[in-house]
Amino acid sequence: MSTTAIEATDAASETMRTRHQGPSKRDVMFVFIGLMVTMLMSSLSQTVLSTAMPTIVGDLGGVDRMTWVVTGYALAMTVMMPVYGRISDIFGRKPLLLIAIVLFMSGSIVGALAGNMNLLVTARVIQGLGGGGLMILSQSAIADVVPARERGKYMGVMGAVFAVSSVAGPLIGGWLTSGPGWRWAFWMNIPLSILALAAVTVFLHLPKPSKENRSHIDYFGMALIAAITVIIVLVCTNASKPHTWNWAEVIVALAVLIALFVFVELKVKEPVMPMTLFRNSNFDVATIGALLIGVAMFGVLSYLPTYIQMTTGVTATQAGLLMVPMMASVLVTSIISGNLVSKTGKYKIYPIVGTTIMAVGLALTSTLKADSPVWLLCVYTMVFGIGLGLGQQILTLIVQDAFPTSIVGTATASFNYFKQVGATIGSAVVGSIFTSRLTGFVHDNLAAVMSQMASSGAVMGHRGTAAMNGAMHLSASSLTPSGVNALPGMLRTPIIDAYNSALLPIFLWMVPFMILAVIVFFFVRQKELSTTLEH
């Protein structure tokens, strides 16, 4: 046999060893259910305690540490994303996913039994250490068991799960708090964790990665990215307190750490975030686009529920229900676009069309007034949700399709890391602009009311004057829906108008970000999606 023939035979044998059709549909379905449970637990935990916090503070005290219940989880989750991604590429997805589930379940048990706020914050950090893995590894594991061509429909369902949990979290938290108690927001994770453990243990069967690089773990890179993330998240979550930081020192420290991180990643054998990822144009395009979308998405999701409560006077639970149309549209369009990608193999059009529709939805929402009908708000936000569902989850598929399975965990984690950091920065910037504008508008509107009453000779009385003077000194952070709705009409109306004027124009300012994202997505290179798995 000739050398050429031998080489051809060897190549064919290698192809047979590394390309296959994957596990049976039955096993994939059971694995998928388990992975959906893990993603649901992680995404629910980001919002489930939002409506329970006043009750928790009343039970445990420690109001000064209340924000850390949220920040601790977000910080730990963001730090761990790239770590889980890289380590899972070296040691395999399954053992890391089992560790993440156990960590998350341990944090849930500690949280359920917490007797003080310090212990609750510790529990949330432990949950976050596991939650980062649940989010990343569930997405990466799908790439291990489902070919790229079929992966679209699974990604669509994943996007739908995330959308549903964004609304379901506050609703479930409110229901548990008013019913069996807020501790059940932690206890409910135990049976879900056991179900996920069983599904992953029994049904997730993956080829074992090579042992060659297990001695080259990038510990220094992991430490550096953790330090960078801690600084970014802490600065962003305290952006409304400008005197908390020496900004010059923070910027210099970040620049030095980022430069050192890039240097380390270029030198080590198995970097936690390989710089070669950024040589792939589809990875760069998807990451930049996701960052831009994250600014708008979290701006809407973070402040719209409170806006609904302020302007309509409904409860937190009712405000959550009024966001159901938006999330329902995300759910439906996520599933539809995912199935269309699997059917046609084409994915470039969906982020472009989806982001364009998001821009339209933001522009429409910015035109709402404080007295606009509720149904109009639901329609406009539903338009936004249609766009979000069309393209958001497809970006993960674009990233995964750009790299071989051997580093798909690293690529997925790096993409999600930048998306999470971008969303944190976007939320902080939107929040800072909003609170600054709100304070100014409240003062101006109330001053106008006082001037109008003085010119008309109206008499407010002692209580009315005291209420007006107190309202003039309100800060943006002290404006709660229940407090505003309890004010007399002469004070409530100008404050609600101020809230509307301070927030909704910001939605219009986000439209250029969406237009920029549309332009960026035109640079996505459409590739033929593989119908087989490669290991």
CSV table of N, CA and C in Angstrom, one decimal, residues 241-325:
chain,number,residue,atom,x,y,z
A,241,LYS,N,-22.4,56.2,44.4
A,241,LYS,CA,-21.7,56.8,45.5
A,241,LYS,C,-20.3,57.2,45.0
A,242,PRO,N,-20.2,58.3,44.3
A,242,PRO,CA,-18.9,58.7,43.6
A,242,PRO,C,-17.8,58.9,44.6
A,243,HIS,N,-18.1,59.3,45.9
A,243,HIS,CA,-17.0,59.6,46.8
A,243,HIS,C,-16.5,58.3,47.5
A,244,THR,N,-17.1,57.1,47.1
A,244,THR,CA,-16.6,55.9,47.7
A,244,THR,C,-15.2,55.5,47.2
A,245,TRP,N,-14.9,55.9,46.0
A,245,TRP,CA,-13.6,55.5,45.4
A,245,TRP,C,-12.8,56.7,45.0
A,246,ASN,N,-11.5,56.5,44.9
A,246,ASN,CA,-10.6,57.4,44.3
A,246,ASN,C,-10.5,56.9,42.8
A,247,TRP,N,-11.2,57.6,41.9
A,247,TRP,CA,-11.4,57.0,40.6
A,247,TRP,C,-10.0,56.9,39.8
A,248,ALA,N,-9.1,57.9,40.1
A,248,ALA,CA,-7.8,57.8,39.4
A,248,ALA,C,-7.1,56.5,39.8
A,249,GLU,N,-7.1,56.2,41.0
A,249,GLU,CA,-6.4,55.0,41.5
A,249,GLU,C,-7.1,53.8,41.0
A,250,VAL,N,-8.4,53.8,40.9
A,250,VAL,CA,-9.1,52.6,40.4
A,250,VAL,C,-8.8,52.4,38.9
A,251,ILE,N,-8.8,53.4,38.1
A,251,ILE,CA,-8.5,53.3,36.7
A,251,ILE,C,-7.1,52.8,36.5
A,252,VAL,N,-6.1,53.3,37.3
A,252,VAL,CA,-4.7,52.9,37.1
A,252,VAL,C,-4.6,51.4,37.5
A,253,ALA,N,-5.2,51.0,38.6
A,253,ALA,CA,-5.2,49.7,39.1
A,253,ALA,C,-5.7,48.7,38.1
A,254,LEU,N,-6.9,49.1,37.5
A,254,LEU,CA,-7.5,48.2,36.5
A,254,LEU,C,-6.6,48.1,35.3
A,255,ALA,N,-6.0,49.2,34.8
A,255,ALA,CA,-5.2,49.2,33.6
A,255,ALA,C,-4.0,48.3,33.9
A,256,VAL,N,-3.4,48.4,35.0
A,256,VAL,CA,-2.2,47.6,35.3
A,256,VAL,C,-2.6,46.1,35.4
A,257,LEU,N,-3.7,45.8,36.1
A,257,LEU,CA,-4.1,44.4,36.2
A,257,LEU,C,-4.5,43.8,34.8
A,258,ILE,N,-5.2,44.5,34.0
A,258,ILE,CA,-5.6,44.1,32.7
A,258,ILE,C,-4.3,43.8,31.8
A,259,ALA,N,-3.4,44.8,31.8
A,259,ALA,CA,-2.1,44.6,31.1
A,259,ALA,C,-1.4,43.3,31.5
A,260,LEU,N,-1.3,43.2,32.8
A,260,LEU,CA,-0.6,42.0,33.4
A,260,LEU,C,-1.3,40.7,33.0
A,261,PHE,N,-2.7,40.7,33.0
A,261,PHE,CA,-3.4,39.6,32.7
A,261,PHE,C,-3.2,39.2,31.2
A,262,VAL,N,-3.2,40.1,30.3
A,262,VAL,CA,-3.0,39.9,28.9
A,262,VAL,C,-1.6,39.3,28.7
A,263,PHE,N,-0.6,39.8,29.4
A,263,PHE,CA,0.8,39.3,29.3
A,263,PHE,C,0.9,37.9,29.8
A,264,VAL,N,0.2,37.6,30.9
A,264,VAL,CA,0.3,36.2,31.4
A,264,VAL,C,-0.4,35.3,30.5
A,265,GLU,N,-1.6,35.7,30.0
A,265,GLU,CA,-2.3,34.8,29.1
A,265,GLU,C,-1.6,34.5,27.8
A,266,LEU,N,-0.7,35.4,27.3
A,266,LEU,CA,0.1,35.2,26.1
A,266,LEU,C,1.2,34.2,26.4
A,267,LYS,N,1.6,34.1,27.7
A,267,LYS,CA,2.8,33.3,28.0
A,267,LYS,C,2.5,31.9,28.5
A,268,VAL,N,1.4,31.7,29.2
A,268,VAL,CA,1.2,30.4,29.8
A,268,VAL,C,0.7,29.4,28.8
A,269,LYS,N,0.9,28.1,29.1
A,269,LYS,CA,0.5,27.0,28.1
A,269,LYS,C,-1.0,26.8,28.0
A,270,GLU,N,-1.7,26.9,29.1
A,270,GLU,CA,-3.2,26.6,29.1
A,270,GLU,C,-3.8,27.8,29.7
A,271,PRO,N,-4.0,29.0,29.1
A,271,PRO,CA,-4.5,30.2,29.7
A,271,PRO,C,-6.0,30.0,30.0
A,272,VAL,N,-6.5,30.7,31.1
A,272,VAL,CA,-7.9,30.6,31.5
A,272,VAL,C,-8.7,31.3,30.4
A,273,MET,N,-8.2,32.3,29.8
A,273,MET,CA,-8.9,33.0,28.7
A,273,MET,C,-7.9,33.3,27.5
A,274,PRO,N,-7.7,32.3,26.7
A,274,PRO,CA,-6.7,32.4,25.6
A,274,PRO,C,-7.0,33.6,24.7
A,275,MET,N,-5.9,34.4,24.5
A,275,MET,CA,-6.0,35.5,23.6
A,275,MET,C,-6.3,35.2,22.2
A,276,THR,N,-6.1,33.9,21.8
A,276,THR,CA,-6.4,33.4,20.5
A,276,THR,C,-7.9,33.5,20.2
A,277,LEU,N,-8.7,33.5,21.3
A,277,LEU,CA,-10.2,33.6,21.1
A,277,LEU,C,-10.5,34.9,20.3
A,278,PHE,N,-9.8,36.0,20.6
A,278,PHE,CA,-10.1,37.3,20.0
A,278,PHE,C,-9.6,37.4,18.5
A,279,ARG,N,-8.9,36.3,18.0
A,279,ARG,CA,-8.5,36.3,16.6
A,279,ARG,C,-9.7,35.8,15.8
A,280,ASN,N,-10.7,35.3,16.4
A,280,ASN,CA,-11.9,34.8,15.7
A,280,ASN,C,-12.9,35.9,15.6
A,281,SER,N,-13.2,36.3,14.3
A,281,SER,CA,-14.1,37.5,14.1
A,281,SER,C,-15.5,37.2,14.7
A,282,ASN,N,-16.0,36.0,14.5
A,282,ASN,CA,-17.4,35.7,15.0
A,282,ASN,C,-17.4,35.9,16.5
A,283,PHE,N,-16.4,35.4,17.2
A,283,PHE,CA,-16.4,35.6,18.7
A,283,PHE,C,-16.4,37.1,19.1
A,284,ASP,N,-15.5,37.9,18.4
A,284,ASP,CA,-15.5,39.3,18.7
A,284,ASP,C,-16.8,40.0,18.4
A,285,VAL,N,-17.4,39.7,17.3
A,285,VAL,CA,-18.7,40.3,16.9
A,285,VAL,C,-19.8,39.9,17.9
A,286,ALA,N,-19.9,38.6,18.2
A,286,ALA,CA,-20.9,38.2,19.1
A,286,ALA,C,-20.7,38.8,20.5
A,287,THR,N,-19.5,38.9,21.0
A,287,THR,CA,-19.2,39.4,22.3
A,287,THR,C,-19.5,40.9,22.4
A,288,ILE,N,-19.1,41.7,21.4
A,288,ILE,CA,-19.4,43.1,21.3
A,288,ILE,C,-20.9,43.4,21.2
A,289,GLY,N,-21.6,42.6,20.4
A,289,GLY,CA,-23.0,42.7,20.2
A,289,GLY,C,-23.8,42.4,21.5
A,290,ALA,N,-23.3,41.3,22.2
A,290,ALA,CA,-24.0,40.9,23.5
A,290,ALA,C,-23.8,41.9,24.5
A,291,LEU,N,-22.6,42.6,24.6
A,291,LEU,CA,-22.3,43.6,25.5
A,291,LEU,C,-23.3,44.8,25.3
A,292,LEU,N,-23.5,45.2,24.1
A,292,LEU,CA,-24.4,46.3,23.7
A,292,LEU,C,-25.8,46.0,24.1
A,293,ILE,N,-26.2,44.7,23.8
A,293,ILE,CA,-27.6,44.3,24.1
A,293,ILE,C,-27.8,44.3,25.6
A,294,GLY,N,-26.7,43.8,26.3
A,294,GLY,CA,-26.8,43.7,27.8
A,294,GLY,C,-27.1,45.1,28.4
A,295,VAL,N,-26.6,46.1,27.9
A,295,VAL,CA,-26.8,47.5,28.5
A,295,VAL,C,-28.3,47.8,28.4
A,296,ALA,N,-28.9,47.5,27.3
A,296,ALA,CA,-30.4,47.8,27.1
A,296,ALA,C,-31.2,46.8,27.9
A,297,MET,N,-30.9,45.5,27.8
A,297,MET,CA,-31.7,44.5,28.4
A,297,MET,C,-31.8,44.7,29.9
A,298,PHE,N,-30.7,44.9,30.6
A,298,PHE,CA,-30.7,45.0,32.0
A,298,PHE,C,-31.2,46.4,32.4
A,299,GLY,N,-31.0,47.4,31.5
A,299,GLY,CA,-31.6,48.7,31.9
A,299,GLY,C,-33.2,48.6,31.9
A,300,VAL,N,-33.8,47.8,31.0
A,300,VAL,CA,-35.2,47.6,31.0
A,300,VAL,C,-35.6,46.8,32.2
A,301,LEU,N,-35.0,45.6,32.3
A,301,LEU,CA,-35.4,44.6,33.4
A,301,LEU,C,-35.2,45.2,34.8
A,302,SER,N,-34.1,46.0,35.0
A,302,SER,CA,-33.8,46.5,36.3
A,302,SER,C,-34.8,47.5,36.8
A,303,TYR,N,-35.2,48.4,35.9
A,303,TYR,CA,-36.0,49.6,36.4
A,303,TYR,C,-37.5,49.6,36.0
A,304,LEU,N,-37.8,48.8,35.0
A,304,LEU,CA,-39.2,48.8,34.5
A,304,LEU,C,-40.2,48.3,35.6
A,305,PRO,N,-39.9,47.3,36.4
A,305,PRO,CA,-40.9,46.9,37.4
A,305,PRO,C,-41.2,48.0,38.4
A,306,THR,N,-40.2,48.7,38.9
A,306,THR,CA,-40.4,49.8,39.8
A,306,THR,C,-41.2,50.9,39.2
A,307,TYR,N,-40.8,51.2,37.9
A,307,TYR,CA,-41.6,52.2,37.1
A,307,TYR,C,-43.1,51.9,37.1
A,308,ILE,N,-43.4,50.6,36.8
A,308,ILE,CA,-44.8,50.2,36.7
A,308,ILE,C,-45.5,50.4,38.1
A,309,GLN,N,-44.8,50.1,39.2
A,309,GLN,CA,-45.4,50.3,40.5
A,309,GLN,C,-45.6,51.8,40.8
A,310,MET,N,-44.6,52.6,40.4
A,310,MET,CA,-44.7,54.0,40.7
A,310,MET,C,-45.9,54.7,39.9
A,311,THR,N,-46.0,54.4,38.7
A,311,THR,CA,-47.0,55.1,37.8
A,311,THR,C,-48.4,54.5,37.9
A,312,THR,N,-48.5,53.2,38.3
A,312,THR,CA,-49.9,52.6,38.3
A,312,THR,C,-50.4,52.3,39.7
A,313,GLY,N,-49.5,52.3,40.7
A,313,GLY,CA,-49.9,52.1,42.1
A,313,GLY,C,-50.1,50.6,42.4
A,314,VAL,N,-49.7,49.7,41.5
A,314,VAL,CA,-49.9,48.3,41.8
A,314,VAL,C,-48.8,47.8,42.7
A,315,THR,N,-49.0,46.5,43.2
A,315,THR,CA,-48.0,45.9,44.1
A,315,THR,C,-46.9,45.3,43.3
A,316,ALA,N,-45.8,44.9,44.0
A,316,ALA,CA,-44.7,44.3,43.3
A,316,ALA,C,-45.1,43.1,42.5
A,317,THR,N,-45.9,42.2,43.1
A,317,THR,CA,-46.4,41.0,42.4
A,317,THR,C,-47.2,41.4,41.1
A,318,GLN,N,-48.1,42.3,41.2
A,318,GLN,CA,-48.8,42.8,40.1
A,318,GLN,C,-47.9,43.4,39.0
A,319,ALA,N,-46.9,44.1,39.4
A,319,ALA,CA,-46.0,44.7,38.4
A,319,ALA,C,-45.2,43.6,37.7
A,320,GLY,N,-44.9,42.5,38.4
A,320,GLY,CA,-44.3,41.4,37.8
A,320,GLY,C,-45.2,40.7,36.8
A,321,LEU,N,-46.5,40.6,37.1
A,321,LEU,CA,-47.4,40.0,36.2
A,321,LEU,C,-47.6,40.9,34.9
A,322,LEU,N,-47.5,42.2,35.1
A,322,LEU,CA,-47.6,43.1,33.9
A,322,LEU,C,-46.4,43.0,33.0
A,323,MET,N,-45.3,42.4,33.4
A,323,MET,CA,-44.1,42.1,32.6
A,323,MET,C,-44.2,40.8,31.9
A,324,VAL,N,-45.2,40.0,32.2
A,324,VAL,CA,-45.4,38.7,31.6
A,324,VAL,C,-45.5,38.7,30.1
A,325,PRO,N,-46.3,39.7,29.5
A,325,PRO,CA,-46.3,39.8,28.0
A,325,PRO,C,-45.0,39.9,27.4
